[in-house]
Short mmCIF file of C-alpha atoms in Angstrom, two decimals:
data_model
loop_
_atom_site.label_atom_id
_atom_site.label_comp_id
_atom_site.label_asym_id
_atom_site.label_seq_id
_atom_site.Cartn_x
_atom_site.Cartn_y
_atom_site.Cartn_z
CA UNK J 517 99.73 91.74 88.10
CA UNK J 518 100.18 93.50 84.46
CA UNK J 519 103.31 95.11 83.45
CA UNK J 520 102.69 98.00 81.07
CA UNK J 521 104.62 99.36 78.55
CA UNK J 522 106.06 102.69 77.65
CA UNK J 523 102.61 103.75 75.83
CA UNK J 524 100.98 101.77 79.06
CA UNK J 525 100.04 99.00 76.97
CA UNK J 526 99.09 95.70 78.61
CA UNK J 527 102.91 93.62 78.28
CA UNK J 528 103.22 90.79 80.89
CA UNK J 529 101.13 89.19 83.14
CA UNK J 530 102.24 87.67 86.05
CA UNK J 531 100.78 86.21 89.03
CA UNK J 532 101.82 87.07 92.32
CA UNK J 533 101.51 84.82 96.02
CA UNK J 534 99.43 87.75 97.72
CA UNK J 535 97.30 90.91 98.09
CA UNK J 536 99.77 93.92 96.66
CA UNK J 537 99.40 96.85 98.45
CA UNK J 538 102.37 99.47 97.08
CA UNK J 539 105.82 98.97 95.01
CA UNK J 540 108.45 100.27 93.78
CA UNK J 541 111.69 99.30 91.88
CA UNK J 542 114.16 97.66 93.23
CA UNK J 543 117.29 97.12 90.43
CA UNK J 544 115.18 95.19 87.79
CA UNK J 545 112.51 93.30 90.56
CA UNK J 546 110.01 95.21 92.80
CA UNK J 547 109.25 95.61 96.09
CA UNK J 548 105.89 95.09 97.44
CA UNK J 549 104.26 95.76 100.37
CA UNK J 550 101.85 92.71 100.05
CA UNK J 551 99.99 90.37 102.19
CA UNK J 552 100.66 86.88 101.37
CA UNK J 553 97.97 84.46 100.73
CA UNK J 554 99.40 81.49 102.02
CA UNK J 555 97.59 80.37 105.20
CA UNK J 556 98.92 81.53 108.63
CA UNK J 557 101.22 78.89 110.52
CA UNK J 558 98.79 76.03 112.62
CA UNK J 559 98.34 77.44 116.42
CA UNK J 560 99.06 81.48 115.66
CA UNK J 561 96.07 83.57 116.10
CA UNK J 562 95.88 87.08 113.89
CA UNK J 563 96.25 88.70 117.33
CA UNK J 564 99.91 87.92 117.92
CA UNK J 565 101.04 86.67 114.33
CA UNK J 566 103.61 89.49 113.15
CA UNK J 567 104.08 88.75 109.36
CA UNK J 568 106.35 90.39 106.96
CA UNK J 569 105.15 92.58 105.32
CA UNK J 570 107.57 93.55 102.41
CA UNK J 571 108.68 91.00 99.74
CA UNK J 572 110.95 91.27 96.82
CA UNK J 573 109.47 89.87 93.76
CA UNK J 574 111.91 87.97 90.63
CA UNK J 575 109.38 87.66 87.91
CA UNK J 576 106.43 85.98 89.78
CA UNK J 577 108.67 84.44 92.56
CA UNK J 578 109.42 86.11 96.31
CA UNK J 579 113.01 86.33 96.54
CA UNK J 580 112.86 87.47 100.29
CA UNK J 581 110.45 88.75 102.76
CA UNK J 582 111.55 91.40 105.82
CA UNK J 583 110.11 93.39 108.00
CA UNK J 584 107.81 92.19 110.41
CA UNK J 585 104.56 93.87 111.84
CA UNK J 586 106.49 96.03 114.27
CA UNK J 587 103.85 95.26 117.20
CA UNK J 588 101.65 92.34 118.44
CA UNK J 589 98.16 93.24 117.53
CA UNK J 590 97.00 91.90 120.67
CA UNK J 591 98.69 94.43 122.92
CA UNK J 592 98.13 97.34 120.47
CA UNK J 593 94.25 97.42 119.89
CA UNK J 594 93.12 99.11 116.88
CA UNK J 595 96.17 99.96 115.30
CA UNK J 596 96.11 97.30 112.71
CA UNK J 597 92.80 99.22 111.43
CA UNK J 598 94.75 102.61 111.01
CA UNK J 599 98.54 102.02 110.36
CA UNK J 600 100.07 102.10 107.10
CA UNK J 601 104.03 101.71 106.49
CA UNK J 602 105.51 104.23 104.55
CA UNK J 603 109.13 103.35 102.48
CA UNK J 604 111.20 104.47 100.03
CA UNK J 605 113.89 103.00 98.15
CA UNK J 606 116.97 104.65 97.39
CA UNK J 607 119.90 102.55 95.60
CA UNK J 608 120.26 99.64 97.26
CA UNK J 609 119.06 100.66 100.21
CA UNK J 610 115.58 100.29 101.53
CA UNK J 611 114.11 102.62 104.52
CA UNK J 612 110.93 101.85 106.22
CA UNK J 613 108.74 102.27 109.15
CA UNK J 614 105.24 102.31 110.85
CA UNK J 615 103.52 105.22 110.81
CA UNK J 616 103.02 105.50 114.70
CA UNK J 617 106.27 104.85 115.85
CA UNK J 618 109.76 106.13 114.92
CA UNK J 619 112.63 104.62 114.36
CA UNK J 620 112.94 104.35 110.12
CA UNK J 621 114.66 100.74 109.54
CA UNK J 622 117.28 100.57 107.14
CA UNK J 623 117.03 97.32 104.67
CA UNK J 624 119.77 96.09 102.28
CA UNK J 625 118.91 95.03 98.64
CA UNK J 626 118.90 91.47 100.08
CA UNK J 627 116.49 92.16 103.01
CA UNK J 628 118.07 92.37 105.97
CA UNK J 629 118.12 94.84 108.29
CA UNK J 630 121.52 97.06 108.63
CA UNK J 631 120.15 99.71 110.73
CA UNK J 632 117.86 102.39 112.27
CA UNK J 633 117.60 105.87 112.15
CA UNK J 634 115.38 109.14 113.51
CA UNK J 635 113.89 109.84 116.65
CA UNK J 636 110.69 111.86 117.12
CA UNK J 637 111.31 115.69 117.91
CA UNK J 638 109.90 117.43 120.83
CA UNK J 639 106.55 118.16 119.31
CA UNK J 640 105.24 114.80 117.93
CA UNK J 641 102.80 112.93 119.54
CA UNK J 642 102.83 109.47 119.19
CA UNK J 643 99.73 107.77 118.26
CA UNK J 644 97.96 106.33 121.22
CA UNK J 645 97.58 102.96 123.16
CA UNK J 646 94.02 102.31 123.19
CA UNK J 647 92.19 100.19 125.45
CA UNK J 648 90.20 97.00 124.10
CA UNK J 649 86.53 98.47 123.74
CA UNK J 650 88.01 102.20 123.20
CA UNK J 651 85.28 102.64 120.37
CA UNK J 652 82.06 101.92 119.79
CA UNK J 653 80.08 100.98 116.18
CA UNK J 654 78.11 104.24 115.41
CA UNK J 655 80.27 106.43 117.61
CA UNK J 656 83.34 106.43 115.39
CA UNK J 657 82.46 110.70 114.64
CA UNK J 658 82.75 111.49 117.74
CA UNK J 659 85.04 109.10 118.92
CA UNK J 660 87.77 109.43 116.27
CA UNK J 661 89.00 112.97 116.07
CA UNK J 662 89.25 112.85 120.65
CA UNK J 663 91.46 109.96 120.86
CA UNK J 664 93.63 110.86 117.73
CA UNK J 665 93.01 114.14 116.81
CA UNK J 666 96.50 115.47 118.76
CA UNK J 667 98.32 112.64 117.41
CA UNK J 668 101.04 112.82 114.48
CA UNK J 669 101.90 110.17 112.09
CA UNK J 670 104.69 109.36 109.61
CA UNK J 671 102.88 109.53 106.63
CA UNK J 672 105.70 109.45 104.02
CA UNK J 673 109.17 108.47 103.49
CA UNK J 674 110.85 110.36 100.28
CA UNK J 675 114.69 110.79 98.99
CA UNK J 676 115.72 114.01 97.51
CA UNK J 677 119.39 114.08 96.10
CA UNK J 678 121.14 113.16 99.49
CA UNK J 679 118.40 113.88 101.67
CA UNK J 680 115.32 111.45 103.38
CA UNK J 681 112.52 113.42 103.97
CA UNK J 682 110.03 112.41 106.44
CA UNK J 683 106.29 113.76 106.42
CA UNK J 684 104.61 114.21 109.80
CA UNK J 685 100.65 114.40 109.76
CA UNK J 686 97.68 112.91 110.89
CA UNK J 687 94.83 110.61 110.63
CA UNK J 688 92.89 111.24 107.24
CA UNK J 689 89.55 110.04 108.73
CA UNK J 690 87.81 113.16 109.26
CA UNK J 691 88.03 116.76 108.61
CA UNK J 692 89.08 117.22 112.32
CA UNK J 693 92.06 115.17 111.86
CA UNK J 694 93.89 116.69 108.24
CA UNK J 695 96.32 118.98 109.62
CA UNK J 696 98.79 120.40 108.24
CA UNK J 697 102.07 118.19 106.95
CA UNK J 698 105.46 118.86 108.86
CA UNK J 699 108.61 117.78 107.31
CA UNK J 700 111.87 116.18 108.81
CA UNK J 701 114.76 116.07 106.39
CA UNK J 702 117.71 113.82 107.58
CA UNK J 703 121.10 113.52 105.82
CA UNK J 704 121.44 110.17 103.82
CA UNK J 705 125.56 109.45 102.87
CA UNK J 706 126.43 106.77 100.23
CA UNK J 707 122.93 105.13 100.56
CA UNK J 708 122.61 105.21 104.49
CA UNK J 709 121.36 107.63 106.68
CA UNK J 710 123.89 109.16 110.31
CA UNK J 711 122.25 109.82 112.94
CA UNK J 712 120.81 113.35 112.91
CA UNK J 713 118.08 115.67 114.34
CA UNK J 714 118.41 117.13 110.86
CA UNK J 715 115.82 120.03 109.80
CA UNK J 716 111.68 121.04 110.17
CA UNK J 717 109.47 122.23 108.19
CA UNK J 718 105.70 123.22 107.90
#
């Protein structure tokens, strides 16, 4: 990885245990969302291993890793292909969660958890549980926009002032599936989030 300078000239190189995905700043490290390249532990299969998925990176060197796949790919077929995890960082606080499932976990600068916030309202639609063999190679067209074209997604975690805003869409495969974006915005208080239905918007 290359750190740029103000005129985004090349500065420092660094190499880094994995396959970075997104960052952003935490106090003078980063966060990634990465995928380590260290091998998976003897006798788990990729079906029911549940890494972690953010690490906090000193220089070249993981400080701490949290936040594990939030399901067991085995019992949720598919989902691996399509879910992303959305986060933002805010202080020393960290707030993250799957895109198909609500809560948003709560992380401190150190990586562990301290808590969980948001529920779905009354009009999201969770993304489905799909049967093994739900989709067919050379089907996907047709296949895509029926099983998830009513289904919403957290697509985005942002913090404005003393605010988290939460961005409810769908799937970006298709043209039947870009909807438009709803947003939740939830009440964050000294770094943390309360419990709140808080406010919509299209």
């Amino acid at each position: 990885m290359t750190y740029l300078t103000r005129d985004l000239l090349p500065d420092t190189i660094v190499r880094i245990p994995g396959i970075a995905r997104e960052g952003a700043s935490l106090g003078e490290d980063l966060l990634l969302r990465m995928t380590l390249t260290a091998e998976r532990p003897v006798g788990i299969s990729r079906f029911v291993d549940r890494p972690r998925l953010f690490h906090r990176l000193a220089g070249s060197e993981v400080a701490w890793s949290a936040f594990r796949l939030p399901f067991v790919p085995r019992e949720r077929s598919y989902w691996r292909s399509f879910v992303w995890f959305p986060f933002a960082v805010a202080g020393d606080s960290i707030y993250v969660a799957s895109s198909f499932r609500y809560p948003v976990v709560i992380l401190s600068a150190a990586g562990d958890s301290i808590g969980e916030i948001g529920a779905p309202s009354a009009a999201y639609r969770p993304f489905p549980v799909l049967e093994p063999g739900s989709l067919s190679p050379g089907r996907y067209a047709e296949q895509l926009p029926r099983l998830f074209g009513g289904s919403n997604t957290l697509t985005r975690i942002s913090v404005l002032g003393s605010r988290l805003v939460l961005t409810h869409g769908g799937l970006p495969i298709s043209e039947c599936l870009r909807r438009l974006h709803r947003l939740r915005v939830l009440p964050r208080v000294a770094g943390h989030l309360r419990p709140a239905h808080g406010h919509e918007a299209v």
